[in-house]
Short mmCIF file of C-alpha atoms in Angstrom, two decimals:
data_model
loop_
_atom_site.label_atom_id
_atom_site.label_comp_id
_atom_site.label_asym_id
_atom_site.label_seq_id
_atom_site.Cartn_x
_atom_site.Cartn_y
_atom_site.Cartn_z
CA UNK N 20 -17.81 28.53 7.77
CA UNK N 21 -14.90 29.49 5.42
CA UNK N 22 -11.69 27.56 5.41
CA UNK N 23 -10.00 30.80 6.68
CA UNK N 24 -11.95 31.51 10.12
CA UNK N 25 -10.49 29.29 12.83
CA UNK N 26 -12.61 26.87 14.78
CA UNK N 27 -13.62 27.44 18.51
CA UNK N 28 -11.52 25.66 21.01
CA UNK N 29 -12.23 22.31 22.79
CA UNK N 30 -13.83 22.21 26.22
CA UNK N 31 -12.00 19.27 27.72
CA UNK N 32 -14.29 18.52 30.67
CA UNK N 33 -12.27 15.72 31.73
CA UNK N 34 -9.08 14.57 32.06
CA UNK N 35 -7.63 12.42 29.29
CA UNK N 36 -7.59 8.27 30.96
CA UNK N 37 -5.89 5.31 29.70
CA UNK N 38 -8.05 2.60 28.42
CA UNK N 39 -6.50 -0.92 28.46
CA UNK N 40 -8.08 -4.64 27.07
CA UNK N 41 -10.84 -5.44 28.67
CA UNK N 42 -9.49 -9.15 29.34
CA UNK N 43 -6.04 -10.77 29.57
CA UNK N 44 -3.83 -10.38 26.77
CA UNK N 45 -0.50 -12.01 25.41
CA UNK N 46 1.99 -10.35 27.36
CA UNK N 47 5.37 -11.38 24.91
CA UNK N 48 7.63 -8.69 22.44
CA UNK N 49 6.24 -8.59 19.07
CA UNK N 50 8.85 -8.72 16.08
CA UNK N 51 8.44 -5.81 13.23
CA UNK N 52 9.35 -6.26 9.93
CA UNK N 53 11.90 -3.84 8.40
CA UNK N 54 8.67 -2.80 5.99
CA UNK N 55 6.85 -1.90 9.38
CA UNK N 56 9.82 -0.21 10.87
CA UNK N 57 10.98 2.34 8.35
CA UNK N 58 11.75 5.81 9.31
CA UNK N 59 8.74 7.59 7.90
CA UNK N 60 6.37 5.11 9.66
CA UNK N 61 7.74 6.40 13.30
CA UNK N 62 4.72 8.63 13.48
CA UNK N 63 1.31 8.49 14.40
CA UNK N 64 -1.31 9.08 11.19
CA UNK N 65 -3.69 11.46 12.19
CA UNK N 66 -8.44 9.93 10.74
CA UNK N 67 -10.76 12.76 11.26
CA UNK N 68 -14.20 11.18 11.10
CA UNK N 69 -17.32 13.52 11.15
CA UNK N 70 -20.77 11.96 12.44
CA UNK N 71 -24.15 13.77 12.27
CA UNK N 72 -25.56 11.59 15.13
CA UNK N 73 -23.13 11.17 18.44
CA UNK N 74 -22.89 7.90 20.05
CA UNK N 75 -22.58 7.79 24.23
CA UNK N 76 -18.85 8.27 25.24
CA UNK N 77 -19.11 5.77 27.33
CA UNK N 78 -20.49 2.83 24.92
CA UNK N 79 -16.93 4.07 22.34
CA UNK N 80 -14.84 3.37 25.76
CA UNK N 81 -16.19 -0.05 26.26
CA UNK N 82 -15.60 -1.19 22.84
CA UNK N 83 -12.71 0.39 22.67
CA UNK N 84 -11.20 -1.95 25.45
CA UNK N 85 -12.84 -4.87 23.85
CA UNK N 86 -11.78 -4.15 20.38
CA UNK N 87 -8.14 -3.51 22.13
CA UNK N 88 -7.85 -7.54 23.00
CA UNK N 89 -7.95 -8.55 19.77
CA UNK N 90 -5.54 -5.78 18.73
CA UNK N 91 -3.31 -5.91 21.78
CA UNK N 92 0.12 -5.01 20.47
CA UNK N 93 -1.96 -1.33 20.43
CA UNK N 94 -1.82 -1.41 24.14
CA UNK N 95 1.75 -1.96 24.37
CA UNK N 96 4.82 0.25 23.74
CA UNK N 97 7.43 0.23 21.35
CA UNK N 98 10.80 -0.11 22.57
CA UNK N 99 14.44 -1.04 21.33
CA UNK N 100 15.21 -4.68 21.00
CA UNK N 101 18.02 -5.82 22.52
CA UNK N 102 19.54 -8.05 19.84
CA UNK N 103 19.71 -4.71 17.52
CA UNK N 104 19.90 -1.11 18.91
CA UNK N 105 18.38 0.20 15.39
CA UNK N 106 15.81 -2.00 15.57
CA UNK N 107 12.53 -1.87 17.40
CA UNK N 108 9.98 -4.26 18.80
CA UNK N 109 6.62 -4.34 20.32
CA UNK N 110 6.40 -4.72 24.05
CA UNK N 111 2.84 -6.06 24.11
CA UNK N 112 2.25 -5.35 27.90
CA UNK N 113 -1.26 -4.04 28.33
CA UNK N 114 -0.38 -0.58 29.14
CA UNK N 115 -3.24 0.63 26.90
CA UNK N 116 -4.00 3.32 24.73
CA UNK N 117 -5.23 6.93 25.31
CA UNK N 118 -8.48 8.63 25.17
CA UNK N 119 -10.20 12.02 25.82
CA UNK N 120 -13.68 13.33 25.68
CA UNK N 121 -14.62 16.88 24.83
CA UNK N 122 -17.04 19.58 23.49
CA UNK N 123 -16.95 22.55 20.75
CA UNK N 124 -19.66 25.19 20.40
CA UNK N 125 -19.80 24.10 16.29
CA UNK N 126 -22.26 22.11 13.99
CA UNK N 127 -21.27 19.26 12.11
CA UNK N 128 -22.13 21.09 9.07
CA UNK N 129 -19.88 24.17 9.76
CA UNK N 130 -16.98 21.89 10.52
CA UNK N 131 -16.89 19.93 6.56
CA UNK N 132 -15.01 22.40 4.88
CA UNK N 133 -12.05 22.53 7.55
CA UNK N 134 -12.12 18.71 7.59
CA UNK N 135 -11.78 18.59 4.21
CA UNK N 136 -9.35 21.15 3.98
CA UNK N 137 -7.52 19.91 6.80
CA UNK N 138 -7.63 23.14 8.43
CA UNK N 139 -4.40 24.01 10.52
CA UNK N 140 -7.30 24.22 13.58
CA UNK N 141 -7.88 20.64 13.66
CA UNK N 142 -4.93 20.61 15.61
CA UNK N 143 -7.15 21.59 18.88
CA UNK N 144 -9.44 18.38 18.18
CA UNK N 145 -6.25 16.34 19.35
CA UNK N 146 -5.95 14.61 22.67
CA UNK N 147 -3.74 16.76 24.97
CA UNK N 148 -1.61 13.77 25.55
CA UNK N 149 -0.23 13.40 21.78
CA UNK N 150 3.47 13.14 21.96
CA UNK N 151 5.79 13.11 18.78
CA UNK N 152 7.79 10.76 20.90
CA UNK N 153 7.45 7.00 19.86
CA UNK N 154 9.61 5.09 22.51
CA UNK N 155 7.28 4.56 25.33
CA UNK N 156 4.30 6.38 24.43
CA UNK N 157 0.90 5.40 23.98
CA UNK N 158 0.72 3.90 20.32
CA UNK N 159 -3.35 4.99 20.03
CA UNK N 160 -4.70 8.29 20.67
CA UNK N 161 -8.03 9.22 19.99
CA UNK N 162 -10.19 11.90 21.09
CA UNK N 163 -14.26 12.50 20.74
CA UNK N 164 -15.49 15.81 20.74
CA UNK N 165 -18.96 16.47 20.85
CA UNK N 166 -20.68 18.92 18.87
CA UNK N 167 -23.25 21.87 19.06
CA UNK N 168 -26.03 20.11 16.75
CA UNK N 169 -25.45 16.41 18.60
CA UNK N 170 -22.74 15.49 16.37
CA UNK N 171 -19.72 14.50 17.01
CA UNK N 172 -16.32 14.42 15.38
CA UNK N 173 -13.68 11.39 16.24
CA UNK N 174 -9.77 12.37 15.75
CA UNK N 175 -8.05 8.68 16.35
CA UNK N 176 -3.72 9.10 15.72
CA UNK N 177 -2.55 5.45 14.97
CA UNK N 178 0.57 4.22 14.62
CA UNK N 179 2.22 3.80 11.10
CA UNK N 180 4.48 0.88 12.23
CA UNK N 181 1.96 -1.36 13.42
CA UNK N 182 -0.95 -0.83 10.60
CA UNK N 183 -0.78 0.38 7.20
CA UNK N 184 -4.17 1.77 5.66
CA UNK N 185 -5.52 -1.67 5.35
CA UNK N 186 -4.71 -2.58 8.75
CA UNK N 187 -6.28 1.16 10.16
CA UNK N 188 -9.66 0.57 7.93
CA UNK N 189 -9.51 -2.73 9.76
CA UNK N 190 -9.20 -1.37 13.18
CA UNK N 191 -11.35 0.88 12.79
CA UNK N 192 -14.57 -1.18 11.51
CA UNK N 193 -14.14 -3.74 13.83
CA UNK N 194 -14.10 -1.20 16.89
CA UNK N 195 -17.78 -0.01 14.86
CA UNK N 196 -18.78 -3.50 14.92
CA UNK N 197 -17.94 -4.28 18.24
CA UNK N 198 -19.60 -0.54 19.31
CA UNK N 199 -23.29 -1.37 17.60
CA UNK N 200 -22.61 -5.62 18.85
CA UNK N 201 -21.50 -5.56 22.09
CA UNK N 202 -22.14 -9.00 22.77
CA UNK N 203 -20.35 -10.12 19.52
CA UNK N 204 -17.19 -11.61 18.21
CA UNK N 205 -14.85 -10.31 14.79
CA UNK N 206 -15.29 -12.24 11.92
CA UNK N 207 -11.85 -11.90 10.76
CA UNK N 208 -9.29 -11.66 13.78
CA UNK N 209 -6.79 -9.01 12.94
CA UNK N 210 -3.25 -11.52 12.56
CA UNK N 211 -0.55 -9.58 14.17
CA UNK N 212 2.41 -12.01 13.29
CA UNK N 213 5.15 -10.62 10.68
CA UNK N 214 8.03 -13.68 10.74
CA UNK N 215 7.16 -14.53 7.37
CA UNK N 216 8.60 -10.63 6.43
CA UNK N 217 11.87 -11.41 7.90
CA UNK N 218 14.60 -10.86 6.34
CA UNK N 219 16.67 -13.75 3.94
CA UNK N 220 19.94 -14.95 5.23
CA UNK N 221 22.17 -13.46 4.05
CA UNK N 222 20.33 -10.36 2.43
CA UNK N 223 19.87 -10.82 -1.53
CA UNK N 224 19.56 -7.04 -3.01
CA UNK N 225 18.44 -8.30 -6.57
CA UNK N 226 16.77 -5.51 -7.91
CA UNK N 227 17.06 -1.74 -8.32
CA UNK N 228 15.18 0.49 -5.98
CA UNK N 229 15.14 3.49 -6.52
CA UNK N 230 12.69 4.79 -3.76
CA UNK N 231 15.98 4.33 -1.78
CA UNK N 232 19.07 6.34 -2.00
CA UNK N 233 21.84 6.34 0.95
CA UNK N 234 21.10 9.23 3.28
CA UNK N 235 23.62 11.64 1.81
CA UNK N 236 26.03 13.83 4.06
CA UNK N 237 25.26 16.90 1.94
CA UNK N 238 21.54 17.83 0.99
CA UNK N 239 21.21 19.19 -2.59
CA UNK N 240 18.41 21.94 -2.14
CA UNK N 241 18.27 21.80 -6.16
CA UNK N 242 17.47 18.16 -6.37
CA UNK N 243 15.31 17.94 -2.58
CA UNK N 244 11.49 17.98 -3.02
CA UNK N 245 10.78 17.27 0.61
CA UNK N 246 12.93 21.00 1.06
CA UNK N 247 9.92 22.43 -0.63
CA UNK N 248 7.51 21.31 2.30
CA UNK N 249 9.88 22.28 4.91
CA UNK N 250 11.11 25.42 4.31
CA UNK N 251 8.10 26.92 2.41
CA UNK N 252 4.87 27.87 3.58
CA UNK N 253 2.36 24.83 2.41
CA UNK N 254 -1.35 24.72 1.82
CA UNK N 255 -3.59 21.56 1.84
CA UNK N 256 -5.84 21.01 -1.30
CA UNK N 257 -8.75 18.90 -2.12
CA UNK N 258 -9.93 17.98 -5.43
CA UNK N 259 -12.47 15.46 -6.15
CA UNK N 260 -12.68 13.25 -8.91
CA UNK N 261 -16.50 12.39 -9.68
CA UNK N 262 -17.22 9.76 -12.35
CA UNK N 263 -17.15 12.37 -15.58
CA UNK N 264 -14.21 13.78 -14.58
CA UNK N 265 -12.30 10.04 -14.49
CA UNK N 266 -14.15 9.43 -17.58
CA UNK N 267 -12.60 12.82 -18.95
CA UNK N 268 -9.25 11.40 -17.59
CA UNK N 269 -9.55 7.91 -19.84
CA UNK N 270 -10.00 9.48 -22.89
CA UNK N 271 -6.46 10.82 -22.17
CA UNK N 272 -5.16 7.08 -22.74
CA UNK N 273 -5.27 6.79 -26.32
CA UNK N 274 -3.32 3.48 -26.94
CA UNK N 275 -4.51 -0.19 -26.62
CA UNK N 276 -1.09 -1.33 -25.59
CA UNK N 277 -2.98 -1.22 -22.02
CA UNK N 278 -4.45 -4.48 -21.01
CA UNK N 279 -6.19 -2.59 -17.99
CA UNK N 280 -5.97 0.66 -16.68
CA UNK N 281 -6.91 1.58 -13.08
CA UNK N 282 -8.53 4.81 -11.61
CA UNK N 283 -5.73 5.19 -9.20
CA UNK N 284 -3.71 4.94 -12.27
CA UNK N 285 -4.80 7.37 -14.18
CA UNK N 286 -5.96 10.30 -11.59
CA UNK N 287 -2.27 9.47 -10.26
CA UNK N 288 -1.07 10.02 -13.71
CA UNK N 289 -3.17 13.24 -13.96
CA UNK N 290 -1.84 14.31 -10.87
CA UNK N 291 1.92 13.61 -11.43
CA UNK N 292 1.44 15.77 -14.62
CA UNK N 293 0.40 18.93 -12.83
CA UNK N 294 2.27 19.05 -10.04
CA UNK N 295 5.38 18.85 -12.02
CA UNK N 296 3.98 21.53 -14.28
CA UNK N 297 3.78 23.94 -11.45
CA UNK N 298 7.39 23.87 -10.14
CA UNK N 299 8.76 24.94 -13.79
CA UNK N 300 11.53 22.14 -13.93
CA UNK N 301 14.23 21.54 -16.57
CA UNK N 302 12.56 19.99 -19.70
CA UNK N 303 15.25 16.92 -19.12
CA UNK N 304 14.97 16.94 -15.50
CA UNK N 305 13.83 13.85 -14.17
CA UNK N 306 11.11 13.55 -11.37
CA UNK N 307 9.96 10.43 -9.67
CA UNK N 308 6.77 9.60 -7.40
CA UNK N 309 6.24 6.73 -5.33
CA UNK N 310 3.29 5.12 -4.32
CA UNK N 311 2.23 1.97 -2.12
CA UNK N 312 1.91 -1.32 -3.48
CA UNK N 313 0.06 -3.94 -1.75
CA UNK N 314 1.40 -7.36 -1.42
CA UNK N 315 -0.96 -9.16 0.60
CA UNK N 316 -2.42 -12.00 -2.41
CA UNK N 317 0.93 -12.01 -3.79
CA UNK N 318 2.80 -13.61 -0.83
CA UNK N 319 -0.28 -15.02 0.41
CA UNK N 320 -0.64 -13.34 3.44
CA UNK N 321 -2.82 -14.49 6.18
CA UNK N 322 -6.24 -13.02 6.17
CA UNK N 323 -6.77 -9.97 8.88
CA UNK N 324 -3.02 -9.80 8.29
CA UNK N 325 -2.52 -5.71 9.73
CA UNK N 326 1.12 -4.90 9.51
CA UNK N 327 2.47 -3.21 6.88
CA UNK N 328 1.82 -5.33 3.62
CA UNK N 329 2.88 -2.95 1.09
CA UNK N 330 6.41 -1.60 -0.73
CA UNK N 331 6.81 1.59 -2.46
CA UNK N 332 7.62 1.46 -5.64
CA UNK N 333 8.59 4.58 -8.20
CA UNK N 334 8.16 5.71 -11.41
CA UNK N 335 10.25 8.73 -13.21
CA UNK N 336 10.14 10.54 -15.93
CA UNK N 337 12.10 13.87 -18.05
CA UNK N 338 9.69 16.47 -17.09
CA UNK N 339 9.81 17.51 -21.01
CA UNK N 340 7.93 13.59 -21.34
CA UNK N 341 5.49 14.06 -18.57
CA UNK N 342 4.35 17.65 -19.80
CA UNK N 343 4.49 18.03 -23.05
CA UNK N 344 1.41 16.02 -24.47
CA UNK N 345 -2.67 16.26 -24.38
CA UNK N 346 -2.51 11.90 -23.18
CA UNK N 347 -1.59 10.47 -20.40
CA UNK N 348 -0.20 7.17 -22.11
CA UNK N 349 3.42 8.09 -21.30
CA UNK N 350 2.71 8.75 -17.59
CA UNK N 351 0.52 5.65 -17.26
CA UNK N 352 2.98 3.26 -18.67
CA UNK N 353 5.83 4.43 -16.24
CA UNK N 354 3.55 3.77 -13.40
CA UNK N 355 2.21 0.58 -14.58
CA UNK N 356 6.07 -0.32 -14.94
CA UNK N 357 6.66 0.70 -11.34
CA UNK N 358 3.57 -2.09 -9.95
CA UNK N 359 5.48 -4.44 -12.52
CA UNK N 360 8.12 -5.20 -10.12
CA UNK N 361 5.64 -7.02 -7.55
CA UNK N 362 4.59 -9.54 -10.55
CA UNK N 363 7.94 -10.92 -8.67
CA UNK N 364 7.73 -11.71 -5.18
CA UNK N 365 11.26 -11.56 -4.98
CA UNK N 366 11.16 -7.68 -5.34
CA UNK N 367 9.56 -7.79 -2.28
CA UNK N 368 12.13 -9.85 -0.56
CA UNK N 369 14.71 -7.79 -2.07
CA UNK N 370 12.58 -4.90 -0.44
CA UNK N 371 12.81 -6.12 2.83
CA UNK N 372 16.15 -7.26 2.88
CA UNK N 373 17.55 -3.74 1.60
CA UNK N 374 15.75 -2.26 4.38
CA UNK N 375 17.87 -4.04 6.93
CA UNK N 376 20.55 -0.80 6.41
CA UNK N 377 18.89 1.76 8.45
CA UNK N 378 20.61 4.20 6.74
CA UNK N 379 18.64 4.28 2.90
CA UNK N 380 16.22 7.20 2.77
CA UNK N 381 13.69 7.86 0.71
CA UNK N 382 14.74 9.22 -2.50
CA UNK N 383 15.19 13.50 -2.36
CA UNK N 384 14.20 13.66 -6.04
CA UNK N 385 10.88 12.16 -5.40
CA UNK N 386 8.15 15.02 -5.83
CA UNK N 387 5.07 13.53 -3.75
CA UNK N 388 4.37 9.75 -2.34
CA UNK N 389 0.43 8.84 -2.93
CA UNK N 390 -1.08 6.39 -0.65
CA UNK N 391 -4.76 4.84 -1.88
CA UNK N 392 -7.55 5.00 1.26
CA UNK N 393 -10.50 5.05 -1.35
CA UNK N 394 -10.69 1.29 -1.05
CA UNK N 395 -9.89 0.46 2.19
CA UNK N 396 -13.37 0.86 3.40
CA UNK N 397 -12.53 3.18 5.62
CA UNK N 398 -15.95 5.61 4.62
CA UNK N 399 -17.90 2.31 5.71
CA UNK N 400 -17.09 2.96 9.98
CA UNK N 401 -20.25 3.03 11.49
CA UNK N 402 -20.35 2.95 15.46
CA UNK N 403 -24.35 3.07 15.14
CA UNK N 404 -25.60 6.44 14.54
CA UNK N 405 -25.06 5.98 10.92
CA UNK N 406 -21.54 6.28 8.57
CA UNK N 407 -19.53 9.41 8.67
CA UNK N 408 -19.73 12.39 6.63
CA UNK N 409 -16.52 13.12 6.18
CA UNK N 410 -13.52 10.74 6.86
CA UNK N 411 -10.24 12.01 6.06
CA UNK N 412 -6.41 12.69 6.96
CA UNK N 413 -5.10 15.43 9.28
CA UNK N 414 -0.91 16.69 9.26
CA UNK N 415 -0.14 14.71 5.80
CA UNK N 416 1.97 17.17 4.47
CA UNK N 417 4.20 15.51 1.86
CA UNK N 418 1.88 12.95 1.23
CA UNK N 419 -0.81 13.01 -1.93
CA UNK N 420 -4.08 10.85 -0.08
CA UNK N 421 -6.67 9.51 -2.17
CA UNK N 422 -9.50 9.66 -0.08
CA UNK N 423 -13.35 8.46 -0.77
CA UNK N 424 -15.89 10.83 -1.54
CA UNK N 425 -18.73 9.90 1.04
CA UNK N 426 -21.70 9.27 -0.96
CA UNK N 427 -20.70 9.06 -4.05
CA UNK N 428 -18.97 5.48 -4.70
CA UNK N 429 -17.55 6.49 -7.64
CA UNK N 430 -15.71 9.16 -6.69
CA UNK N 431 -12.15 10.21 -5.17
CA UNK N 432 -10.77 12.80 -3.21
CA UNK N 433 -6.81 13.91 -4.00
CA UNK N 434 -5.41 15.24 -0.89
CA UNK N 435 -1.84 16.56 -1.19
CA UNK N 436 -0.15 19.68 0.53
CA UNK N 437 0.95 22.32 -1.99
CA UNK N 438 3.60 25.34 -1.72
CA UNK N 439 1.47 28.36 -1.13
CA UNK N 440 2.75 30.27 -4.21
CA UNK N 441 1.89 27.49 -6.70
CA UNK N 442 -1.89 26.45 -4.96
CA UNK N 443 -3.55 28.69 -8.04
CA UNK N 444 -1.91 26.83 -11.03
CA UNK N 445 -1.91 23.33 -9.40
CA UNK N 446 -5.72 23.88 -8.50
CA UNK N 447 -6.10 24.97 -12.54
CA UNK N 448 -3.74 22.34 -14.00
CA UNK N 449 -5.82 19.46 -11.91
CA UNK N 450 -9.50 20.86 -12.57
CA UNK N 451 -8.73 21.58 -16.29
CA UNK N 452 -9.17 18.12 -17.55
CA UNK N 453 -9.04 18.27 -21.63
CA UNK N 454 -11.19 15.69 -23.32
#
């Protein structure tokens, strides 16, 4: 099927329920941290998971309410706490999560390339009770959708502010587990507590961050990336990154001043490079990205800890620096200067005390934020027909995803939405890897 037809619609043959814990729960109002509740977390992220081999609807419901009493504060709502009006909490009630069951005259086969693509037609694999809303609303929604050749395909919208991408792989393998071993308990019980991410008294701002700006009361359109994906027409892309390809990529880093250099460092390096090369900047403009930093060994975290346990941290450049050379040293040390900061754990503090003011944004000049799934585990959910064959993002339009490549370990899958005018160059300047 080409990435241009659009898919058949969903037969919903019943009506969407509510699934709640299948046993009491703590009934009490969880606190977030101010790294949980950021503006650009008050979403729901959109997994797509693709299965050859369907499991019974009614066996993913069961565990579903199992899994859910371990990770309770999914069945409650989040609401406004009443010490702080710009502040929100968890009310861990029970209400539950929602859930819907449906067909599509498709195969799994036919329905890779719009997964992968993230196909604007995903949109009908989505629950009909999805709400953009976030105060009172359901903070799970999943739908299963069975498919013409026994397949099935699994769209699950999770909310940012509870789990980061650690916390979703999490959530997701133990509801697998507890799917194939009914009978069974988790290993490692997800730990929902975040009061050692509280904020210092007073607040002690003792480092730069310039992911942050104050939200400004004019928007310069000249110096506003995120205007680019707003205003323009955008097109998902997907490039993988096999093992000769990052091998390509390394040969690119021609100093030994590097102690260690990752493959999220250098693809994000690669990738930094092109996509400023398509938007024709000002040789002595400067252009940041962010990207996620986890924390959770630094500060010790417990284990199963499934709150947000990362900062964003940013590295910037002239574009003339970033461009105009056949290595990637100069773009490698920036972002290995960015992860710097967390060899201090009091960047982090200073993190979360700085995101106490409700009014810092993220920075307009940044040109894409990256987020790393490709170790999460997230391509290891099984629910016991076997793993998927695709797992990937849905809606992520300003974000650049690094995704596994199921099957091939070694590989990665660079998922970032693209202003339809540039898709040609940006598709050339990432697959044209000199050696």
């Amino acid at each position: 099927m080409s990435k241009s037809i659009d898919l058949p619609d969903c037969y919903n043959y019943k009506p969407t329920i509510t699934i709640t814990p299948c046993a009491p729960t703590p009934n009490h109002s969880l606190y977030l941290s101010n790294l949980d509740d950021q503006m650009y977390h008050r979403e729901l992220v959109n997994h797509v998971f693709l299965f050859k081999k369907s499991v019974k609807v009614d066996t993913l419901k069961s565990s579903l309410s199992r899994v859910l009493v371990d990770y309770y504060p999914l069945a409650g709502r989040l609401r406004t706490s009443s010490e702080d009006e710009n502040k929100l909490v968890v009310d861990c009630n029970g209400e539950g999560v929602l859930f819907a069951e449906a067909s599509m005259d498709i195969t799994a086969e036919e329905l890779l390339i719009p997964c992968i693509t993230q196909h604007k037609s995903l949109k009908k694999l989505k629950c009909k009770g999805y709400t953009k809303k976030i105060l009172d609303t359901p903070l799970l929604v999943s739908q299963v959708t069975r498919l013409r050749c026994g397949g099935m395909i699994l769209l699950v919208s999770l909310s940012h502010i509870l789990l980061d991408g650690i916390g979703m792989s999490q959530f997701f393998n133990d509801w697998a587990h507890l799917t194939k071993n009914p009978n069974s308990n988790l290993t490692i019980k997800p730990y929902h507590n975040r009061d050692m991410l509280k904020i210092q008294e007073p607040p002690q701002i003792k480092f730069p961050h310039p992911v942050f700006i104050k939200e400004p009361e004019h928007t310069n359109p000249e110096q506003n990336f995120l205007m680019w994906f707003v205003t323009q027409t955008v097109v998902q892309t997907s490039i993988t990154f096999g093992a000769n390809e990052v091998l390509r990529l390394r040969k690119q880093c021609t100093t030994s001043s590097f102690k260690y250099v990752t493959d999220f460092e250098v693809i994000l390096a690669h990738t930094w490079r092109s996509v400023t090369k398509v938007f024709n900047l000002s040789p002595t403009r400067v252009v940041r990205i962010c990207f996620t930093a986890n924390f959770r060994k630094k500060l010790k975290l417990p284990k199963g800890f499934c709150g947000n346990g990362f900062v964003l941290v940013s590295a910037e450049s002239t574009v003339k620096d970033l461009v105009n050379s056949n290595n990637l040293d100069h773009n490698i040390k920036c972002i290995q200067q960015a992860k710097s900061y967390l060899d201090d754990e009091e960047y982090i503090k200073s993190t979360i005390d700085l995101l106490k003011d409700k009014t810092v944004i993220l920075n307009e000049s940044i040109i894409f934020y990256a987020s790393q799934f490709n170790k999460a585990g997230i391509e290891n959910v099984d629910f016991g027909e076997g793993k998927p064959s695709h797992v990937g993002p849905f809606g992520s339009d300003y974000c650049c995803m690094f995704y596994p490549v199921i099957g091939d370990p070694n590989a990665v899958r660079v998922m970032l939405s693209i202003p339809k005018n540039m898709v040609d160059n940006y598709h050339r300047y990432m697959v044209e890897i000199e050696s």
